[in-house]
């Protein structure tokens, strides 16, 4: 027994999956299809996806943002958890990646809930703000280029309603955030700066979870 988060070795991790994972069959197919991709490690884990789906339902979310789609596993997870009429505005710069996911969104019958916007995510978020969408989103998942995380956080905070939730991925960065960033390592430095800023950011309620590669939850006050 311990009063800190437990370390998962392979055996215990497999047990966790065996007794708790409820993965939609099309999510399982998309995950299997992504395994052979050279960037497959960018995809969130299935238990993290299940946790995010639970958050969507707890929030009663209808309108969500995703910054960083890759082959669309997290978009599909959220879309499946949303009620009829719900929406994910999904931002990525790569059609090469997102084209791999689209057939699975269709197969799962939720493609109509995913509004894919190709282009730098800061531009997409700025366009939403310019269109008067501030304060209208329930949930945002930030999982794109780490050096822009702060720009995404600030824009998502404006786009969220009070009580809305931002989930920020990879905040523990394989442990690298706990050591001084090497010269030129902009990603680690950006994550460290954002983690430090969020610690005392009075605009949000905060929890940093050792889920996956570290997941921060920030609830807009
Ligand atoms: N959430 C995805 C999942 O669970 O499968 C993984 C996303 S992956 C870690 C990061 C994605 O961010 C890549 O698909 C990449 O093309 C995208 N990206 C990188 N820079 C971006 C930018 N400036 N604007 C929007 N997307 C960007
Ligand atoms: Ca990630």
PDB file of C-alpha atoms and ligand atoms in Angstrom:
ATOM      1  CA  UNK A   1       0.000   0.000   0.000  1.00  0.00           C
ATOM      2  CA  UNK A   2       1.139   3.496  -0.732  1.00  0.00           C
ATOM      3  CA  UNK A   3      -0.231   7.000  -0.539  1.00  0.00           C
ATOM      4  CA  UNK A   4       1.234   7.977  -3.911  1.00  0.00           C
ATOM      5  CA  UNK A   5       0.209   6.912  -7.412  1.00  0.00           C
ATOM      6  CA  UNK A   6       1.041   3.300  -8.085  1.00  0.00           C
ATOM      7  CA  UNK A   7       3.654   2.282 -10.652  1.00  0.00           C
ATOM      8  CA  UNK A   8       2.185   0.061 -13.357  1.00  0.00           C
ATOM      9  CA  UNK A   9       4.434  -2.727 -14.572  1.00  0.00           C
ATOM     10  CA  UNK A  10       3.361  -4.586 -17.736  1.00  0.00           C
ATOM     11  CA  UNK A  11       1.511  -7.252 -15.768  1.00  0.00           C
ATOM     12  CA  UNK A  12      -0.519  -4.801 -13.684  1.00  0.00           C
ATOM     13  CA  UNK A  13      -1.222  -2.595 -16.720  1.00  0.00           C
ATOM     14  CA  UNK A  14      -2.583  -5.631 -18.559  1.00  0.00           C
ATOM     15  CA  UNK A  15      -4.747  -6.426 -15.542  1.00  0.00           C
ATOM     16  CA  UNK A  16      -6.125  -2.877 -15.540  1.00  0.00           C
ATOM     17  CA  UNK A  17      -7.050  -3.257 -19.213  1.00  0.00           C
ATOM     18  CA  UNK A  18      -8.496  -6.736 -18.685  1.00  0.00           C
ATOM     19  CA  UNK A  19     -10.860  -5.644 -15.933  1.00  0.00           C
ATOM     20  CA  UNK A  20     -11.853  -2.184 -17.123  1.00  0.00           C
ATOM     21  CA  UNK A  21     -11.396  -1.482 -20.821  1.00  0.00           C
ATOM     22  CA  UNK A  22     -14.621  -1.072 -22.779  1.00  0.00           C
ATOM     23  CA  UNK A  23     -13.342  -0.105 -26.189  1.00  0.00           C
ATOM     24  CA  UNK A  24     -15.835   0.448 -29.002  1.00  0.00           C
ATOM     25  CA  UNK A  25     -15.037  -2.078 -31.776  1.00  0.00           C
ATOM     26  CA  UNK A  26     -14.302   0.677 -34.313  1.00  0.00           C
ATOM     27  CA  UNK A  27     -11.935   2.371 -31.839  1.00  0.00           C
ATOM     28  CA  UNK A  28     -10.152  -0.974 -31.478  1.00  0.00           C
ATOM     29  CA  UNK A  29      -9.934  -1.234 -35.277  1.00  0.00           C
ATOM     30  CA  UNK A  30      -8.530   2.288 -35.595  1.00  0.00           C
ATOM     31  CA  UNK A  31      -5.982   1.597 -32.862  1.00  0.00           C
ATOM     32  CA  UNK A  32      -4.907  -1.623 -34.591  1.00  0.00           C
ATOM     33  CA  UNK A  33      -4.639   0.187 -37.934  1.00  0.00           C
ATOM     34  CA  UNK A  34      -2.458   2.902 -36.351  1.00  0.00           C
ATOM     35  CA  UNK A  35      -0.058   0.440 -34.671  1.00  0.00           C
ATOM     36  CA  UNK A  36       2.054   0.076 -37.817  1.00  0.00           C
ATOM     37  CA  UNK A  37       2.281   3.864 -38.357  1.00  0.00           C
ATOM     38  CA  UNK A  38       5.777   5.261 -37.693  1.00  0.00           C
ATOM     39  CA  UNK A  39       4.264   7.900 -35.375  1.00  0.00           C
ATOM     40  CA  UNK A  40       1.890   5.465 -33.618  1.00  0.00           C
ATOM     41  CA  UNK A  41       3.225   6.451 -30.179  1.00  0.00           C
ATOM     42  CA  UNK A  42       1.445   9.807 -30.595  1.00  0.00           C
ATOM     43  CA  UNK A  43      -1.944   8.141 -30.109  1.00  0.00           C
ATOM     44  CA  UNK A  44      -3.526   8.286 -26.656  1.00  0.00           C
ATOM     45  CA  UNK A  45      -3.931   4.988 -24.826  1.00  0.00           C
ATOM     46  CA  UNK A  46      -7.331   3.285 -24.841  1.00  0.00           C
ATOM     47  CA  UNK A  47      -7.834   3.695 -21.085  1.00  0.00           C
ATOM     48  CA  UNK A  48      -7.096   7.412 -21.387  1.00  0.00           C
ATOM     49  CA  UNK A  49      -9.673   7.591 -24.169  1.00  0.00           C
ATOM     50  CA  UNK A  50     -12.204   5.839 -21.934  1.00  0.00           C
ATOM     51  CA  UNK A  51     -11.435   8.319 -19.132  1.00  0.00           C
ATOM     52  CA  UNK A  52     -11.957  11.261 -21.488  1.00  0.00           C
ATOM     53  CA  UNK A  53     -15.258   9.774 -22.672  1.00  0.00           C
ATOM     54  CA  UNK A  54     -16.353   9.593 -19.037  1.00  0.00           C
ATOM     55  CA  UNK A  55     -15.381  13.253 -18.539  1.00  0.00           C
ATOM     56  CA  UNK A  56     -17.470  14.229 -21.583  1.00  0.00           C
ATOM     57  CA  UNK A  57     -20.496  12.499 -20.062  1.00  0.00           C
ATOM     58  CA  UNK A  58     -19.902  13.931 -16.575  1.00  0.00           C
ATOM     59  CA  UNK A  59     -19.718  17.434 -18.067  1.00  0.00           C
ATOM     60  CA  UNK A  60     -22.809  16.881 -20.176  1.00  0.00           C
ATOM     61  CA  UNK A  61     -20.633  18.236 -22.993  1.00  0.00           C
ATOM     62  CA  UNK A  62     -22.105  19.003 -26.403  1.00  0.00           C
ATOM     63  CA  UNK A  63     -19.523  21.292 -27.981  1.00  0.00           C
ATOM     64  CA  UNK A  64     -15.831  20.351 -27.824  1.00  0.00           C
ATOM     65  CA  UNK A  65     -12.435  21.266 -29.223  1.00  0.00           C
ATOM     66  CA  UNK A  66      -9.543  19.008 -30.128  1.00  0.00           C
ATOM     67  CA  UNK A  67      -6.103  20.396 -30.882  1.00  0.00           C
ATOM     68  CA  UNK A  68      -4.084  17.587 -32.495  1.00  0.00           C
ATOM     69  CA  UNK A  69      -6.005  14.813 -34.236  1.00  0.00           C
ATOM     70  CA  UNK A  70      -3.367  12.499 -35.795  1.00  0.00           C
ATOM     71  CA  UNK A  71      -5.313   9.423 -37.036  1.00  0.00           C
ATOM     72  CA  UNK A  72      -8.386  10.441 -35.084  1.00  0.00           C
ATOM     73  CA  UNK A  73      -8.537   8.086 -32.092  1.00  0.00           C
ATOM     74  CA  UNK A  74      -9.207  10.808 -29.499  1.00  0.00           C
ATOM     75  CA  UNK A  75     -11.656  12.592 -31.829  1.00  0.00           C
ATOM     76  CA  UNK A  76     -13.566   9.347 -32.306  1.00  0.00           C
ATOM     77  CA  UNK A  77     -13.566   8.605 -28.575  1.00  0.00           C
ATOM     78  CA  UNK A  78     -15.057  12.009 -27.793  1.00  0.00           C
ATOM     79  CA  UNK A  79     -17.524  11.899 -30.698  1.00  0.00           C
ATOM     80  CA  UNK A  80     -18.837   8.515 -29.512  1.00  0.00           C
ATOM     81  CA  UNK A  81     -19.377   9.912 -26.014  1.00  0.00           C
ATOM     82  CA  UNK A  82     -21.226  13.026 -27.190  1.00  0.00           C
ATOM     83  CA  UNK A  83     -25.010  13.054 -27.448  1.00  0.00           C
ATOM     84  CA  UNK A  84     -26.791  13.349 -30.798  1.00  0.00           C
ATOM     85  CA  UNK A  85     -26.160  16.851 -32.129  1.00  0.00           C
ATOM     86  CA  UNK A  86     -22.841  17.104 -30.254  1.00  0.00           C
ATOM     87  CA  UNK A  87     -19.747  18.395 -32.026  1.00  0.00           C
ATOM     88  CA  UNK A  88     -15.949  18.121 -32.009  1.00  0.00           C
ATOM     89  CA  UNK A  89     -14.091  20.932 -33.761  1.00  0.00           C
ATOM     90  CA  UNK A  90     -10.966  18.928 -34.576  1.00  0.00           C
ATOM     91  CA  UNK A  91      -7.792  20.856 -35.508  1.00  0.00           C
ATOM     92  CA  UNK A  92      -4.727  19.477 -37.279  1.00  0.00           C
ATOM     93  CA  UNK A  93      -2.297  20.570 -39.981  1.00  0.00           C
ATOM     94  CA  UNK A  94      -1.919  17.168 -41.629  1.00  0.00           C
ATOM     95  CA  UNK A  95      -4.456  15.662 -44.030  1.00  0.00           C
ATOM     96  CA  UNK A  96      -2.006  12.777 -44.433  1.00  0.00           C
ATOM     97  CA  UNK A  97      -2.691  11.785 -40.796  1.00  0.00           C
ATOM     98  CA  UNK A  98      -6.363  12.704 -40.593  1.00  0.00           C
ATOM     99  CA  UNK A  99      -7.270  10.925 -43.852  1.00  0.00           C
ATOM    100  CA  UNK A 100      -6.294   7.665 -42.139  1.00  0.00           C
ATOM    101  CA  UNK A 101      -8.917   8.214 -39.451  1.00  0.00           C
ATOM    102  CA  UNK A 102     -11.870   9.440 -41.480  1.00  0.00           C
ATOM    103  CA  UNK A 103     -13.063   5.999 -42.668  1.00  0.00           C
ATOM    104  CA  UNK A 104     -13.315   4.912 -39.020  1.00  0.00           C
ATOM    105  CA  UNK A 105     -15.328   8.009 -38.079  1.00  0.00           C
ATOM    106  CA  UNK A 106     -17.735   7.046 -40.880  1.00  0.00           C
ATOM    107  CA  UNK A 107     -17.817   3.386 -39.903  1.00  0.00           C
ATOM    108  CA  UNK A 108     -18.679   4.280 -36.305  1.00  0.00           C
ATOM    109  CA  UNK A 109     -21.491   6.521 -37.568  1.00  0.00           C
ATOM    110  CA  UNK A 110     -20.222   9.720 -35.928  1.00  0.00           C
ATOM    111  CA  UNK A 111     -18.452  11.510 -38.806  1.00  0.00           C
ATOM    112  CA  UNK A 112     -21.251  14.095 -38.719  1.00  0.00           C
ATOM    113  CA  UNK A 113     -20.125  15.091 -35.201  1.00  0.00           C
ATOM    114  CA  UNK A 114     -16.498  15.759 -36.218  1.00  0.00           C
ATOM    115  CA  UNK A 115     -15.816  19.114 -37.864  1.00  0.00           C
ATOM    116  CA  UNK A 116     -12.211  18.757 -39.079  1.00  0.00           C
ATOM    117  CA  UNK A 117     -10.345  22.028 -39.606  1.00  0.00           C
ATOM    118  CA  UNK A 118      -7.025  21.692 -41.409  1.00  0.00           C
ATOM    119  CA  UNK A 119      -4.537  24.493 -40.705  1.00  0.00           C
ATOM    120  CA  UNK A 120      -2.475  25.858 -37.817  1.00  0.00           C
ATOM    121  CA  UNK A 121      -4.683  25.415 -34.743  1.00  0.00           C
ATOM    122  CA  UNK A 122      -4.008  28.954 -33.482  1.00  0.00           C
ATOM    123  CA  UNK A 123      -5.613  30.254 -36.716  1.00  0.00           C
ATOM    124  CA  UNK A 124      -8.643  27.975 -36.290  1.00  0.00           C
ATOM    125  CA  UNK A 125      -9.108  29.008 -32.652  1.00  0.00           C
ATOM    126  CA  UNK A 126      -8.664  32.697 -33.520  1.00  0.00           C
ATOM    127  CA  UNK A 127     -11.302  32.318 -36.238  1.00  0.00           C
ATOM    128  CA  UNK A 128     -13.736  30.790 -33.725  1.00  0.00           C
ATOM    129  CA  UNK A 129     -13.103  33.700 -31.351  1.00  0.00           C
ATOM    130  CA  UNK A 130     -13.597  36.198 -34.190  1.00  0.00           C
ATOM    131  CA  UNK A 131     -16.915  34.497 -34.996  1.00  0.00           C
ATOM    132  CA  UNK A 132     -18.131  35.197 -31.461  1.00  0.00           C
ATOM    133  CA  UNK A 133     -17.811  31.630 -30.124  1.00  0.00           C
ATOM    134  CA  UNK A 134     -16.101  32.635 -26.861  1.00  0.00           C
ATOM    135  CA  UNK A 135     -17.719  31.020 -23.824  1.00  0.00           C
ATOM    136  CA  UNK A 136     -19.600  28.397 -25.848  1.00  0.00           C
ATOM    137  CA  UNK A 137     -17.463  25.219 -25.615  1.00  0.00           C
ATOM    138  CA  UNK A 138     -17.722  22.610 -22.855  1.00  0.00           C
ATOM    139  CA  UNK A 139     -14.447  20.715 -23.301  1.00  0.00           C
ATOM    140  CA  UNK A 140     -11.065  21.034 -25.027  1.00  0.00           C
ATOM    141  CA  UNK A 141      -8.305  18.463 -25.494  1.00  0.00           C
ATOM    142  CA  UNK A 142      -4.861  19.926 -26.188  1.00  0.00           C
ATOM    143  CA  UNK A 143      -2.488  17.406 -27.791  1.00  0.00           C
ATOM    144  CA  UNK A 144      -0.603  19.091 -30.676  1.00  0.00           C
ATOM    145  CA  UNK A 145       2.840  20.736 -30.969  1.00  0.00           C
ATOM    146  CA  UNK A 146       4.095  21.373 -27.447  1.00  0.00           C
ATOM    147  CA  UNK A 147       5.736  24.760 -28.124  1.00  0.00           C
ATOM    148  CA  UNK A 148       2.288  26.220 -28.879  1.00  0.00           C
ATOM    149  CA  UNK A 149       0.563  24.705 -25.823  1.00  0.00           C
ATOM    150  CA  UNK A 150       0.342  28.043 -24.003  1.00  0.00           C
ATOM    151  CA  UNK A 151      -1.213  29.702 -27.078  1.00  0.00           C
ATOM    152  CA  UNK A 152      -3.751  26.854 -27.274  1.00  0.00           C
ATOM    153  CA  UNK A 153      -4.466  27.029 -23.546  1.00  0.00           C
ATOM    154  CA  UNK A 154      -5.176  30.778 -23.599  1.00  0.00           C
ATOM    155  CA  UNK A 155      -7.454  30.500 -26.629  1.00  0.00           C
ATOM    156  CA  UNK A 156      -9.299  27.434 -25.304  1.00  0.00           C
ATOM    157  CA  UNK A 157      -9.830  29.176 -21.969  1.00  0.00           C
ATOM    158  CA  UNK A 158     -11.608  32.014 -23.806  1.00  0.00           C
ATOM    159  CA  UNK A 159     -13.662  29.595 -25.908  1.00  0.00           C
ATOM    160  CA  UNK A 160     -14.834  27.569 -22.881  1.00  0.00           C
ATOM    161  CA  UNK A 161     -17.877  28.338 -20.776  1.00  0.00           C
ATOM    162  CA  UNK A 162     -17.406  28.695 -17.008  1.00  0.00           C
ATOM    163  CA  UNK A 163     -17.333  25.126 -15.670  1.00  0.00           C
ATOM    164  CA  UNK A 164     -15.864  23.863 -18.940  1.00  0.00           C
ATOM    165  CA  UNK A 165     -12.802  21.630 -18.859  1.00  0.00           C
ATOM    166  CA  UNK A 166      -9.438  21.726 -20.657  1.00  0.00           C
ATOM    167  CA  UNK A 167      -7.447  18.464 -20.748  1.00  0.00           C
ATOM    168  CA  UNK A 168      -3.770  18.933 -21.593  1.00  0.00           C
ATOM    169  CA  UNK A 169      -1.796  15.880 -22.700  1.00  0.00           C
ATOM    170  CA  UNK A 170       1.869  14.881 -22.210  1.00  0.00           C
ATOM    171  CA  UNK A 171       2.440  17.251 -19.290  1.00  0.00           C
ATOM    172  CA  UNK A 172       4.955  14.831 -17.717  1.00  0.00           C
ATOM    173  CA  UNK A 173       6.790  14.360 -21.079  1.00  0.00           C
ATOM    174  CA  UNK A 174       8.347  10.969 -20.227  1.00  0.00           C
ATOM    175  CA  UNK A 175       9.778  12.537 -17.069  1.00  0.00           C
ATOM    176  CA  UNK A 176      11.821  15.143 -18.939  1.00  0.00           C
ATOM    177  CA  UNK A 177       9.920  18.062 -17.358  1.00  0.00           C
ATOM    178  CA  UNK A 178      11.436  17.216 -13.962  1.00  0.00           C
ATOM    179  CA  UNK A 179      14.972  17.902 -15.217  1.00  0.00           C
ATOM    180  CA  UNK A 180      16.406  21.176 -16.568  1.00  0.00           C
ATOM    181  CA  UNK A 181      15.559  21.391 -20.275  1.00  0.00           C
ATOM    182  CA  UNK A 182      18.550  20.854 -22.545  1.00  0.00           C
ATOM    183  CA  UNK A 183      19.582  23.858 -24.637  1.00  0.00           C
ATOM    184  CA  UNK A 184      17.359  24.045 -27.689  1.00  0.00           C
ATOM    185  CA  UNK A 185      14.735  21.657 -26.307  1.00  0.00           C
ATOM    186  CA  UNK A 186      11.796  24.008 -26.861  1.00  0.00           C
ATOM    187  CA  UNK A 187       9.141  21.344 -26.243  1.00  0.00           C
ATOM    188  CA  UNK A 188      10.338  20.478 -22.734  1.00  0.00           C
ATOM    189  CA  UNK A 189      10.826  24.158 -21.892  1.00  0.00           C
ATOM    190  CA  UNK A 190       7.296  25.002 -23.112  1.00  0.00           C
ATOM    191  CA  UNK A 191       5.730  22.209 -21.051  1.00  0.00           C
ATOM    192  CA  UNK A 192       7.687  23.248 -17.949  1.00  0.00           C
ATOM    193  CA  UNK A 193       6.604  26.878 -18.376  1.00  0.00           C
ATOM    194  CA  UNK A 194       2.944  25.939 -18.816  1.00  0.00           C
ATOM    195  CA  UNK A 195       2.973  23.508 -15.874  1.00  0.00           C
ATOM    196  CA  UNK A 196       4.480  26.219 -13.659  1.00  0.00           C
ATOM    197  CA  UNK A 197       2.003  28.836 -14.881  1.00  0.00           C
ATOM    198  CA  UNK A 198      -1.020  26.596 -14.302  1.00  0.00           C
ATOM    199  CA  UNK A 199       0.016  25.785 -10.740  1.00  0.00           C
ATOM    200  CA  UNK A 200      -1.124  29.207  -9.569  1.00  0.00           C
ATOM    201  CA  UNK A 201      -3.504  30.207 -12.370  1.00  0.00           C
ATOM    202  CA  UNK A 202      -6.524  31.479 -10.440  1.00  0.00           C
ATOM    203  CA  UNK A 203      -8.733  31.301 -13.538  1.00  0.00           C
ATOM    204  CA  UNK A 204      -8.980  27.506 -13.221  1.00  0.00           C
ATOM    205  CA  UNK A 205      -9.370  24.621 -10.782  1.00  0.00           C
ATOM    206  CA  UNK A 206      -6.501  22.212 -11.357  1.00  0.00           C
ATOM    207  CA  UNK A 207      -5.437  18.597 -11.212  1.00  0.00           C
ATOM    208  CA  UNK A 208      -2.367  17.001 -12.802  1.00  0.00           C
ATOM    209  CA  UNK A 209      -2.876  13.281 -13.252  1.00  0.00           C
ATOM    210  CA  UNK A 210      -0.220  10.609 -13.870  1.00  0.00           C
ATOM    211  CA  UNK A 211      -2.416   9.124 -16.618  1.00  0.00           C
ATOM    212  CA  UNK A 212      -0.615   8.159 -19.814  1.00  0.00           C
ATOM    213  CA  UNK A 213       2.223  10.651 -20.279  1.00  0.00           C
ATOM    214  CA  UNK A 214       0.629  13.018 -17.757  1.00  0.00           C
ATOM    215  CA  UNK A 215      -2.761  14.685 -18.154  1.00  0.00           C
ATOM    216  CA  UNK A 216      -3.628  18.058 -16.626  1.00  0.00           C
ATOM    217  CA  UNK A 217      -7.278  18.904 -16.074  1.00  0.00           C
ATOM    218  CA  UNK A 218      -8.095  22.610 -15.782  1.00  0.00           C
ATOM    219  CA  UNK A 219     -11.699  23.621 -15.060  1.00  0.00           C
ATOM    220  CA  UNK A 220     -12.594  27.178 -16.004  1.00  0.00           C
ATOM    221  CA  UNK A 221     -13.902  29.098 -13.003  1.00  0.00           C
TER     222      UNK A 221
HETATM  223  N1  LIG B   1      -4.790  13.267 -30.153  1.00  0.00           N
HETATM  224  C1  LIG B   1      -4.189  12.374 -31.138  1.00  0.00           C
HETATM  225  C2  LIG B   1      -4.506  10.921 -30.796  1.00  0.00           C
HETATM  226  O1  LIG B   1      -4.826  10.620 -29.651  1.00  0.00           O
HETATM  227  O2  LIG B   1      -4.358  10.056 -31.670  1.00  0.00           O
HETATM  228  C3  LIG B   1      -2.701  12.554 -31.237  1.00  0.00           C
HETATM  229  C4  LIG B   1      -2.260  13.918 -31.713  1.00  0.00           C
HETATM  230  S1  LIG B   1      -0.543  13.971 -32.134  1.00  0.00           S
HETATM  231  C5  LIG B   1       0.251  13.813 -30.587  1.00  0.00           C
HETATM  232  C6  LIG B   1      -0.239  15.673 -32.543  1.00  0.00           C
HETATM  233  C7  LIG B   1      -0.901  16.185 -33.813  1.00  0.00           C
HETATM  234  O3  LIG B   1      -0.752  17.607 -33.829  1.00  0.00           O
HETATM  235  C8  LIG B   1      -0.315  15.673 -35.119  1.00  0.00           C
HETATM  236  O4  LIG B   1      -1.305  14.999 -35.862  1.00  0.00           O
HETATM  237  C9  LIG B   1       0.163  16.936 -35.846  1.00  0.00           C
HETATM  238  O5  LIG B   1      -0.087  16.910 -37.246  1.00  0.00           O
HETATM  239  C10 LIG B   1      -0.673  18.019 -35.165  1.00  0.00           C
HETATM  240  N2  LIG B   1      -0.079  19.365 -35.202  1.00  0.00           N
HETATM  241  C11 LIG B   1       1.219  19.710 -35.113  1.00  0.00           C
HETATM  242  N3  LIG B   1       1.371  21.044 -35.200  1.00  0.00           N
HETATM  243  C12 LIG B   1       0.119  21.562 -35.334  1.00  0.00           C
HETATM  244  C13 LIG B   1      -0.398  22.882 -35.463  1.00  0.00           C
HETATM  245  N4  LIG B   1       0.405  23.947 -35.472  1.00  0.00           N
HETATM  246  N5  LIG B   1      -1.728  23.041 -35.589  1.00  0.00           N
HETATM  247  C14 LIG B   1      -2.562  21.959 -35.578  1.00  0.00           C
HETATM  248  N6  LIG B   1      -2.123  20.692 -35.454  1.00  0.00           N
HETATM  249  C15 LIG B   1      -0.803  20.495 -35.336  1.00  0.00           C
HETATM  250 CA1  LIG B   2      -0.398  13.052 -26.665  1.00  0.00          CA
END
